[in-house]
Amino acid sequence: SKAKGRGVYTIFNPEMSESHKRKIMIANSIEAAIENNQFCLYYQPKINQQGEIDSLEALIRWFHPELGAVMPSEFILVAEQAGKITAITQWVLNQASKELAELIDIYSPKIRVAINLSVHDLRHSDLFDWIYNAFKSYGVNPENVEFEVTESAYLDNFSSSENLFKRLHNLGCTIALDDFGTGYSSLSYLTQITIDTLKIDRQFVMELDTSERCRVVTISIIDLAKRLSLKICAEGVETHSQWEYLNSLGCDTVQGYLFSKPRQLADIKAQPHCHRQA
Ligand code: C2E
Ligand code: CA
Ligand code: CA
Ligand code: CA
């Protein structure tokens, strides 16, 4: 029979049907993945101007027995849509809290781990309690923890986000606004929110070598951050010239494949420092 609507088309498109099946499979495997230890945290360093590792961002990885490695760019969205991101976030909070002691051993008592929060997490009034309890269970000093949140997630429910981040800030955690520059056109909220760092999105960094406009936007973002007394971190730094340019603008920390890909704890332990590091 002929396609009558979108749904029918979906069924008869073999490629879409496979991807739809994959989504359902991913959504349905999340609980089991947590139970069977299929998730793992990788860590990617942020390097300061002295060339030291300032902090490490925890990035989740999933090794599925049938699907192989599933990347967060795929399953986080599926988990959000299926209402299962919260279980993942709780796992990440606990795992990062547990592994922090080892990062402190490897680096210094001042090392920080950065944890990503999803917009859906921010809608849970219990989020602060989960964080607090994870810290308590593993004896975490909140000063060793940063939270990364995108501007759209922060603004999605402004007053409850602001309340949460104020409380986390009072505990001693720091807050970074992730993927800055990609979400909102209005900047007025920057005067009101509790954050420590702006993270310039990779999209801008990627084109620093080739686009004068990207350079101008990056200069403006860094200038804005400095005038607001915020720290600035640039993500996705892949070339030496990008790094040099960001350094010349006074960017506080940089993160990207130039220094290190995200790596698992065992690899970090075996080789704690990156090849491009003072
Ligand atoms: P993000 O928070 O913006 O993380 C940066 C992504 O860019 C990571 O991808 C990282 O591996 C990648 N990356 C870092 N340096 C470079 C570089 O120099 N070049 C390029 N091309 N890429 C680079 P990843 O690990 O696949 O994560 C993708 C996204 O998934 C993250 O984007 C974040 O939004 C989300 N995510 C990852 N882990 C978690 C988590 O534990 N919880 C939540 N809620 N989201 C997570
Ligand atoms: Ca992030
Ligand atoms: Ca980011
Ligand atoms: Ca990004």
Short mmCIF file of C-alpha atoms and ligand atoms in Angstrom, two decimals:
data_model
loop_
_atom_site.label_atom_id
_atom_site.label_comp_id
_atom_site.label_asym_id
_atom_site.label_seq_id
_atom_site.Cartn_x
_atom_site.Cartn_y
_atom_site.Cartn_z
CA SER A 1 0.00 0.00 0.00
CA LYS A 2 1.04 3.59 -0.61
CA ALA A 3 2.39 5.84 2.11
CA LYS A 4 -0.38 8.00 3.55
CA GLY A 5 1.43 9.92 6.21
CA ARG A 6 4.61 10.33 8.15
CA GLY A 7 4.09 7.25 10.27
CA VAL A 8 3.63 5.00 7.26
CA TYR A 9 6.65 6.50 5.54
CA THR A 10 8.66 5.78 8.66
CA ILE A 11 7.71 2.13 8.60
CA PHE A 12 8.70 1.66 4.95
CA ASN A 13 12.00 3.48 5.15
CA PRO A 14 14.40 0.71 6.12
CA GLU A 15 17.05 3.11 7.37
CA MET A 16 14.70 5.05 9.60
CA SER A 17 13.17 1.89 10.86
CA GLU A 18 16.59 0.63 11.93
CA SER A 19 17.40 3.86 13.67
CA HIS A 20 14.01 3.84 15.35
CA LYS A 21 14.60 0.28 16.56
CA ARG A 22 18.00 1.30 17.84
CA LYS A 23 16.49 4.18 19.81
CA ILE A 24 13.94 1.90 21.42
CA MET A 25 16.63 -0.63 22.23
CA ILE A 26 18.81 2.07 23.77
CA ALA A 27 15.94 3.49 25.81
CA ASN A 28 14.99 0.04 27.04
CA SER A 29 18.54 -0.95 28.02
CA ILE A 30 19.36 1.95 30.31
CA GLU A 31 18.28 0.38 33.61
CA ALA A 32 20.06 -2.88 32.80
CA ALA A 33 23.16 -0.94 31.75
CA ILE A 34 23.31 0.65 35.18
CA GLU A 35 22.77 -2.68 36.92
CA ASN A 36 25.37 -4.48 34.81
CA ASN A 37 28.05 -1.80 35.01
CA GLN A 38 28.07 -0.98 31.31
CA PHE A 39 28.60 2.72 31.93
CA CYS A 40 31.99 4.21 32.59
CA LEU A 41 33.31 7.72 33.11
CA TYR A 42 36.05 9.12 30.91
CA TYR A 43 37.84 12.27 31.97
CA GLN A 44 39.11 15.11 29.82
CA PRO A 45 41.46 17.69 31.36
CA LYS A 46 41.10 21.46 31.30
CA ILE A 47 44.54 23.09 31.19
CA ASN A 48 45.24 26.44 32.86
CA GLN A 49 47.60 29.18 31.68
CA GLN A 50 50.42 27.70 33.73
CA GLY A 51 50.00 24.50 31.74
CA GLU A 52 48.66 22.58 34.73
CA ILE A 53 45.56 20.42 34.86
CA ASP A 54 42.95 22.62 36.53
CA SER A 55 40.08 20.16 36.43
CA LEU A 56 38.74 17.18 34.51
CA GLU A 57 35.34 16.91 32.85
CA ALA A 58 33.54 13.60 33.41
CA LEU A 59 32.10 12.33 30.13
CA ILE A 60 30.00 9.19 30.20
CA ARG A 61 30.68 6.18 27.98
CA TRP A 62 28.50 3.16 27.36
CA PHE A 63 29.79 -0.22 26.20
CA HIS A 64 26.68 -2.14 25.18
CA PRO A 65 27.11 -5.92 24.73
CA GLU A 66 25.32 -5.92 21.38
CA LEU A 67 25.48 -2.33 20.13
CA GLY A 68 29.12 -1.81 21.07
CA ALA A 69 30.22 1.67 22.13
CA VAL A 70 27.25 4.03 22.23
CA MET A 71 28.23 7.69 22.46
CA PRO A 72 26.51 10.20 24.75
CA SER A 73 25.69 12.41 21.77
CA GLU A 74 23.28 9.63 20.86
CA PHE A 75 22.02 8.11 24.11
CA ILE A 76 21.72 11.21 26.32
CA LEU A 77 19.05 12.59 23.99
CA VAL A 78 17.26 9.24 23.86
CA ALA A 79 17.44 8.98 27.65
CA GLU A 80 16.02 12.49 28.00
CA GLN A 81 13.17 11.72 25.63
CA ALA A 82 12.43 8.45 27.42
CA GLY A 83 12.48 10.14 30.83
CA LYS A 84 15.51 8.13 31.94
CA ILE A 85 18.22 10.75 32.17
CA THR A 86 17.75 11.08 35.90
CA ALA A 87 18.89 7.52 36.53
CA ILE A 88 22.00 8.22 34.45
CA THR A 89 22.72 11.48 36.26
CA GLN A 90 22.44 9.75 39.62
CA TRP A 91 24.86 7.11 38.42
CA VAL A 92 27.29 9.78 37.18
CA LEU A 93 27.07 11.71 40.46
CA ASN A 94 27.87 8.61 42.48
CA GLN A 95 30.59 7.34 40.18
CA ALA A 96 32.35 10.70 39.94
CA SER A 97 32.10 11.10 43.72
CA LYS A 98 33.58 7.65 44.17
CA GLU A 99 36.45 8.23 41.70
CA LEU A 100 37.32 11.72 42.92
CA ALA A 101 39.56 10.33 45.68
CA GLU A 102 41.72 8.71 43.00
CA LEU A 103 41.95 11.92 40.97
CA ILE A 104 43.04 13.72 44.13
CA ASP A 105 45.68 11.03 44.67
CA ILE A 106 46.93 11.37 41.11
CA TYR A 107 46.89 15.19 40.89
CA SER A 108 46.34 17.31 43.96
CA PRO A 109 43.84 18.01 46.74
CA LYS A 110 42.73 20.99 44.68
CA ILE A 111 41.79 19.08 41.53
CA ARG A 112 38.18 19.45 40.45
CA VAL A 113 35.86 17.17 38.55
CA ALA A 114 33.22 18.70 36.27
CA ILE A 115 29.85 16.98 36.01
CA ASN A 116 27.34 17.67 33.23
CA LEU A 117 23.71 18.26 34.16
CA SER A 118 20.81 17.92 31.73
CA VAL A 119 17.84 20.24 31.46
CA HIS A 120 15.64 17.40 32.69
CA ASP A 121 17.69 17.04 35.87
CA LEU A 122 17.03 20.67 36.70
CA ARG A 123 13.30 20.01 36.74
CA HIS A 124 13.67 17.65 39.70
CA SER A 125 13.26 19.38 43.03
CA ASP A 126 15.30 16.56 44.61
CA LEU A 127 18.43 17.22 42.55
CA PHE A 128 20.17 19.12 45.34
CA ASP A 129 19.52 16.25 47.73
CA TRP A 130 20.92 13.65 45.31
CA ILE A 131 24.07 15.70 44.94
CA TYR A 132 24.35 16.32 48.66
CA ASN A 133 23.85 12.63 49.44
CA ALA A 134 26.39 11.50 46.85
CA PHE A 135 28.94 13.90 48.38
CA LYS A 136 28.13 12.63 51.85
CA SER A 137 28.34 8.94 50.89
CA TYR A 138 31.80 9.31 49.39
CA GLY A 139 33.18 12.04 51.62
CA VAL A 140 33.43 14.54 48.78
CA ASN A 141 34.52 18.09 49.47
CA PRO A 142 32.13 20.19 47.32
CA GLU A 143 35.06 22.49 46.45
CA ASN A 144 36.37 19.66 44.28
CA VAL A 145 33.25 19.68 42.10
CA GLU A 146 32.11 21.84 39.22
CA PHE A 147 28.76 21.52 37.47
CA GLU A 148 28.35 22.22 33.76
CA VAL A 149 24.96 23.33 32.55
CA THR A 150 23.95 24.79 29.19
CA GLU A 151 22.42 28.25 29.07
CA SER A 152 19.16 26.89 27.66
CA ALA A 153 18.90 24.37 30.51
CA TYR A 154 19.61 27.09 33.06
CA LEU A 155 17.03 29.44 31.59
CA ASP A 156 14.41 26.77 30.95
CA ASN A 157 13.31 27.08 34.55
CA PHE A 158 15.16 30.13 35.70
CA SER A 159 14.05 30.56 39.30
CA SER A 160 14.47 26.94 40.34
CA SER A 161 17.82 26.71 38.51
CA GLU A 162 18.99 29.87 40.22
CA ASN A 163 17.90 28.49 43.57
CA LEU A 164 19.74 25.20 42.96
CA PHE A 165 22.97 26.79 41.77
CA LYS A 166 22.99 29.29 44.62
CA ARG A 167 22.77 26.40 47.07
CA LEU A 168 25.51 24.45 45.28
CA HIS A 169 27.65 27.56 45.16
CA ASN A 170 27.16 28.10 48.88
CA LEU A 171 28.38 24.54 49.45
CA GLY A 172 31.58 25.45 47.59
CA CYS A 173 30.90 23.97 44.14
CA THR A 174 31.61 26.00 41.02
CA ILE A 175 29.24 26.36 38.07
CA ALA A 176 30.14 26.59 34.38
CA LEU A 177 27.80 27.72 31.65
CA ASP A 178 28.38 25.13 28.89
CA ASP A 179 28.29 25.64 25.12
CA PHE A 180 28.11 29.39 25.64
CA GLY A 181 27.09 31.39 22.61
CA THR A 182 25.00 28.72 20.92
CA GLY A 183 21.68 29.05 22.69
CA TYR A 184 20.26 32.44 23.53
CA SER A 185 20.47 35.76 21.82
CA SER A 186 19.66 37.76 24.92
CA LEU A 187 22.50 38.32 27.34
CA SER A 188 20.54 40.12 30.05
CA TYR A 189 20.30 36.97 32.15
CA LEU A 190 24.07 37.05 32.66
CA THR A 191 23.62 39.80 35.24
CA GLN A 192 21.40 37.61 37.35
CA ILE A 193 22.74 34.08 37.38
CA THR A 194 25.13 32.34 39.77
CA ILE A 195 28.02 31.10 37.62
CA ASP A 196 31.79 31.11 37.78
CA THR A 197 32.82 30.21 34.25
CA LEU A 198 31.72 30.63 30.65
CA LYS A 199 32.62 27.72 28.41
CA ILE A 200 33.02 28.89 24.82
CA ASP A 201 31.51 26.33 22.49
CA ARG A 202 33.69 24.32 20.13
CA GLN A 203 31.80 25.85 17.21
CA PHE A 204 33.69 29.14 17.72
CA VAL A 205 37.04 27.56 18.53
CA MET A 206 36.86 25.36 15.42
CA GLU A 207 36.89 28.36 13.10
CA LEU A 208 39.40 30.59 14.87
CA ASP A 209 42.07 29.83 12.29
CA THR A 210 39.84 30.54 9.32
CA SER A 211 37.15 33.05 10.24
CA GLU A 212 37.74 36.67 11.19
CA ARG A 213 34.13 36.83 12.43
CA CYS A 214 34.71 33.91 14.76
CA ARG A 215 37.75 35.66 16.14
CA VAL A 216 35.73 38.83 16.75
CA VAL A 217 32.94 36.92 18.50
CA THR A 218 35.50 35.06 20.62
CA ILE A 219 37.25 38.29 21.59
CA SER A 220 33.89 39.72 22.62
CA ILE A 221 32.89 36.69 24.67
CA ILE A 222 36.20 36.71 26.53
CA ASP A 223 36.00 40.47 27.08
CA LEU A 224 32.43 40.10 28.36
CA ALA A 225 33.47 37.31 30.72
CA LYS A 226 36.36 39.34 32.09
CA ARG A 227 34.21 42.41 32.67
CA LEU A 228 31.72 40.24 34.55
CA SER A 229 34.61 38.69 36.56
CA LEU A 230 33.87 35.26 35.16
CA LYS A 231 36.47 32.68 34.22
CA ILE A 232 36.59 31.53 30.64
CA CYS A 233 37.19 28.03 29.30
CA ALA A 234 37.46 27.15 25.61
CA GLU A 235 36.44 23.67 24.50
CA GLY A 236 37.42 21.71 21.42
CA VAL A 237 40.94 23.12 21.04
CA GLU A 238 42.59 20.97 18.38
CA THR A 239 45.42 23.06 16.95
CA HIS A 240 48.40 24.87 18.30
CA SER A 241 47.36 28.11 16.63
CA GLN A 242 43.91 27.99 18.27
CA TRP A 243 45.62 27.52 21.62
CA GLU A 244 48.07 30.37 21.04
CA TYR A 245 45.30 32.70 19.98
CA LEU A 246 43.11 31.85 23.00
CA ASN A 247 46.11 32.28 25.27
CA SER A 248 46.84 35.71 23.83
CA LEU A 249 43.26 36.72 24.69
CA GLY A 250 43.71 35.61 28.30
CA CYS A 251 41.51 32.54 28.18
CA ASP A 252 41.80 30.89 31.62
CA THR A 253 41.54 27.24 30.66
CA VAL A 254 41.51 25.20 27.47
CA GLN A 255 40.25 21.73 26.71
CA GLY A 256 40.50 19.63 23.58
CA TYR A 257 42.19 16.90 21.59
CA LEU A 258 45.36 19.02 21.31
CA PHE A 259 45.97 18.16 24.97
CA SER A 260 44.04 14.97 25.50
CA LYS A 261 41.01 13.02 24.44
CA PRO A 262 38.72 11.90 27.27
CA ARG A 263 40.38 8.89 28.90
CA GLN A 264 39.41 6.30 31.45
CA LEU A 265 40.77 6.49 34.97
CA ALA A 266 43.16 3.54 34.56
CA ASP A 267 44.84 5.25 31.59
CA ILE A 268 45.05 8.55 33.44
CA LYS A 269 46.62 6.80 36.40
CA ALA A 270 49.22 5.16 34.16
CA GLN A 271 49.97 8.47 32.43
CA PRO A 272 48.56 11.44 34.35
CA HIS A 273 49.98 14.24 32.20
CA CYS A 274 49.22 15.24 28.66
CA HIS A 275 51.87 15.48 25.97
CA ARG A 276 51.18 19.19 25.47
CA GLN A 277 51.54 20.52 28.95
CA ALA A 278 54.18 22.68 30.59
P1 C2E B 1 29.85 18.59 25.92
O1 C2E B 1 29.53 18.70 27.37
O2 C2E B 1 29.88 19.87 25.14
O3 C2E B 1 31.24 17.83 25.84
C1 C2E B 1 32.21 18.07 24.87
C2 C2E B 1 32.23 16.99 23.82
O4 C2E B 1 33.22 17.32 22.85
C3 C2E B 1 32.60 15.61 24.34
O5 C2E B 1 31.94 14.66 23.53
C4 C2E B 1 34.11 15.56 24.07
O6 C2E B 1 34.61 14.25 23.98
C5 C2E B 1 34.18 16.28 22.76
N1 C2E B 1 35.48 16.91 22.54
C6 C2E B 1 36.37 17.33 23.46
N2 C2E B 1 37.45 17.88 22.89
C7 C2E B 1 37.24 17.83 21.57
C8 C2E B 1 38.01 18.27 20.42
O7 C2E B 1 39.12 18.81 20.53
N3 C2E B 1 37.44 18.04 19.20
C9 C2E B 1 36.24 17.45 19.03
N4 C2E B 1 35.79 17.26 17.81
N5 C2E B 1 35.48 17.05 20.10
C10 C2E B 1 35.98 17.23 21.34
P2 C2E B 1 31.18 13.41 24.16
O8 C2E B 1 31.97 12.85 25.30
O9 C2E B 1 30.80 12.52 23.04
O10 C2E B 1 29.89 14.07 24.79
C11 C2E B 1 28.93 14.70 23.98
C12 C2E B 1 27.90 15.43 24.80
O11 C2E B 1 27.14 14.49 25.58
C13 C2E B 1 28.51 16.38 25.82
O12 C2E B 1 28.82 17.61 25.19
C14 C2E B 1 27.40 16.48 26.84
O13 C2E B 1 26.43 17.40 26.41
C15 C2E B 1 26.80 15.10 26.80
N6 C2E B 1 27.32 14.31 27.93
C16 C2E B 1 28.47 13.61 28.05
N7 C2E B 1 28.57 13.01 29.25
C17 C2E B 1 27.45 13.37 29.95
C18 C2E B 1 26.96 13.10 31.27
O14 C2E B 1 27.60 12.42 32.10
N8 C2E B 1 25.76 13.64 31.60
C19 C2E B 1 25.06 14.43 30.73
N9 C2E B 1 23.86 14.94 31.12
N10 C2E B 1 25.49 14.71 29.49
C20 C2E B 1 26.67 14.20 29.10
CA CA B 2 30.17 19.82 29.14
CA CA B 3 30.57 21.84 26.15
CA CA B 4 29.82 21.64 22.97
#
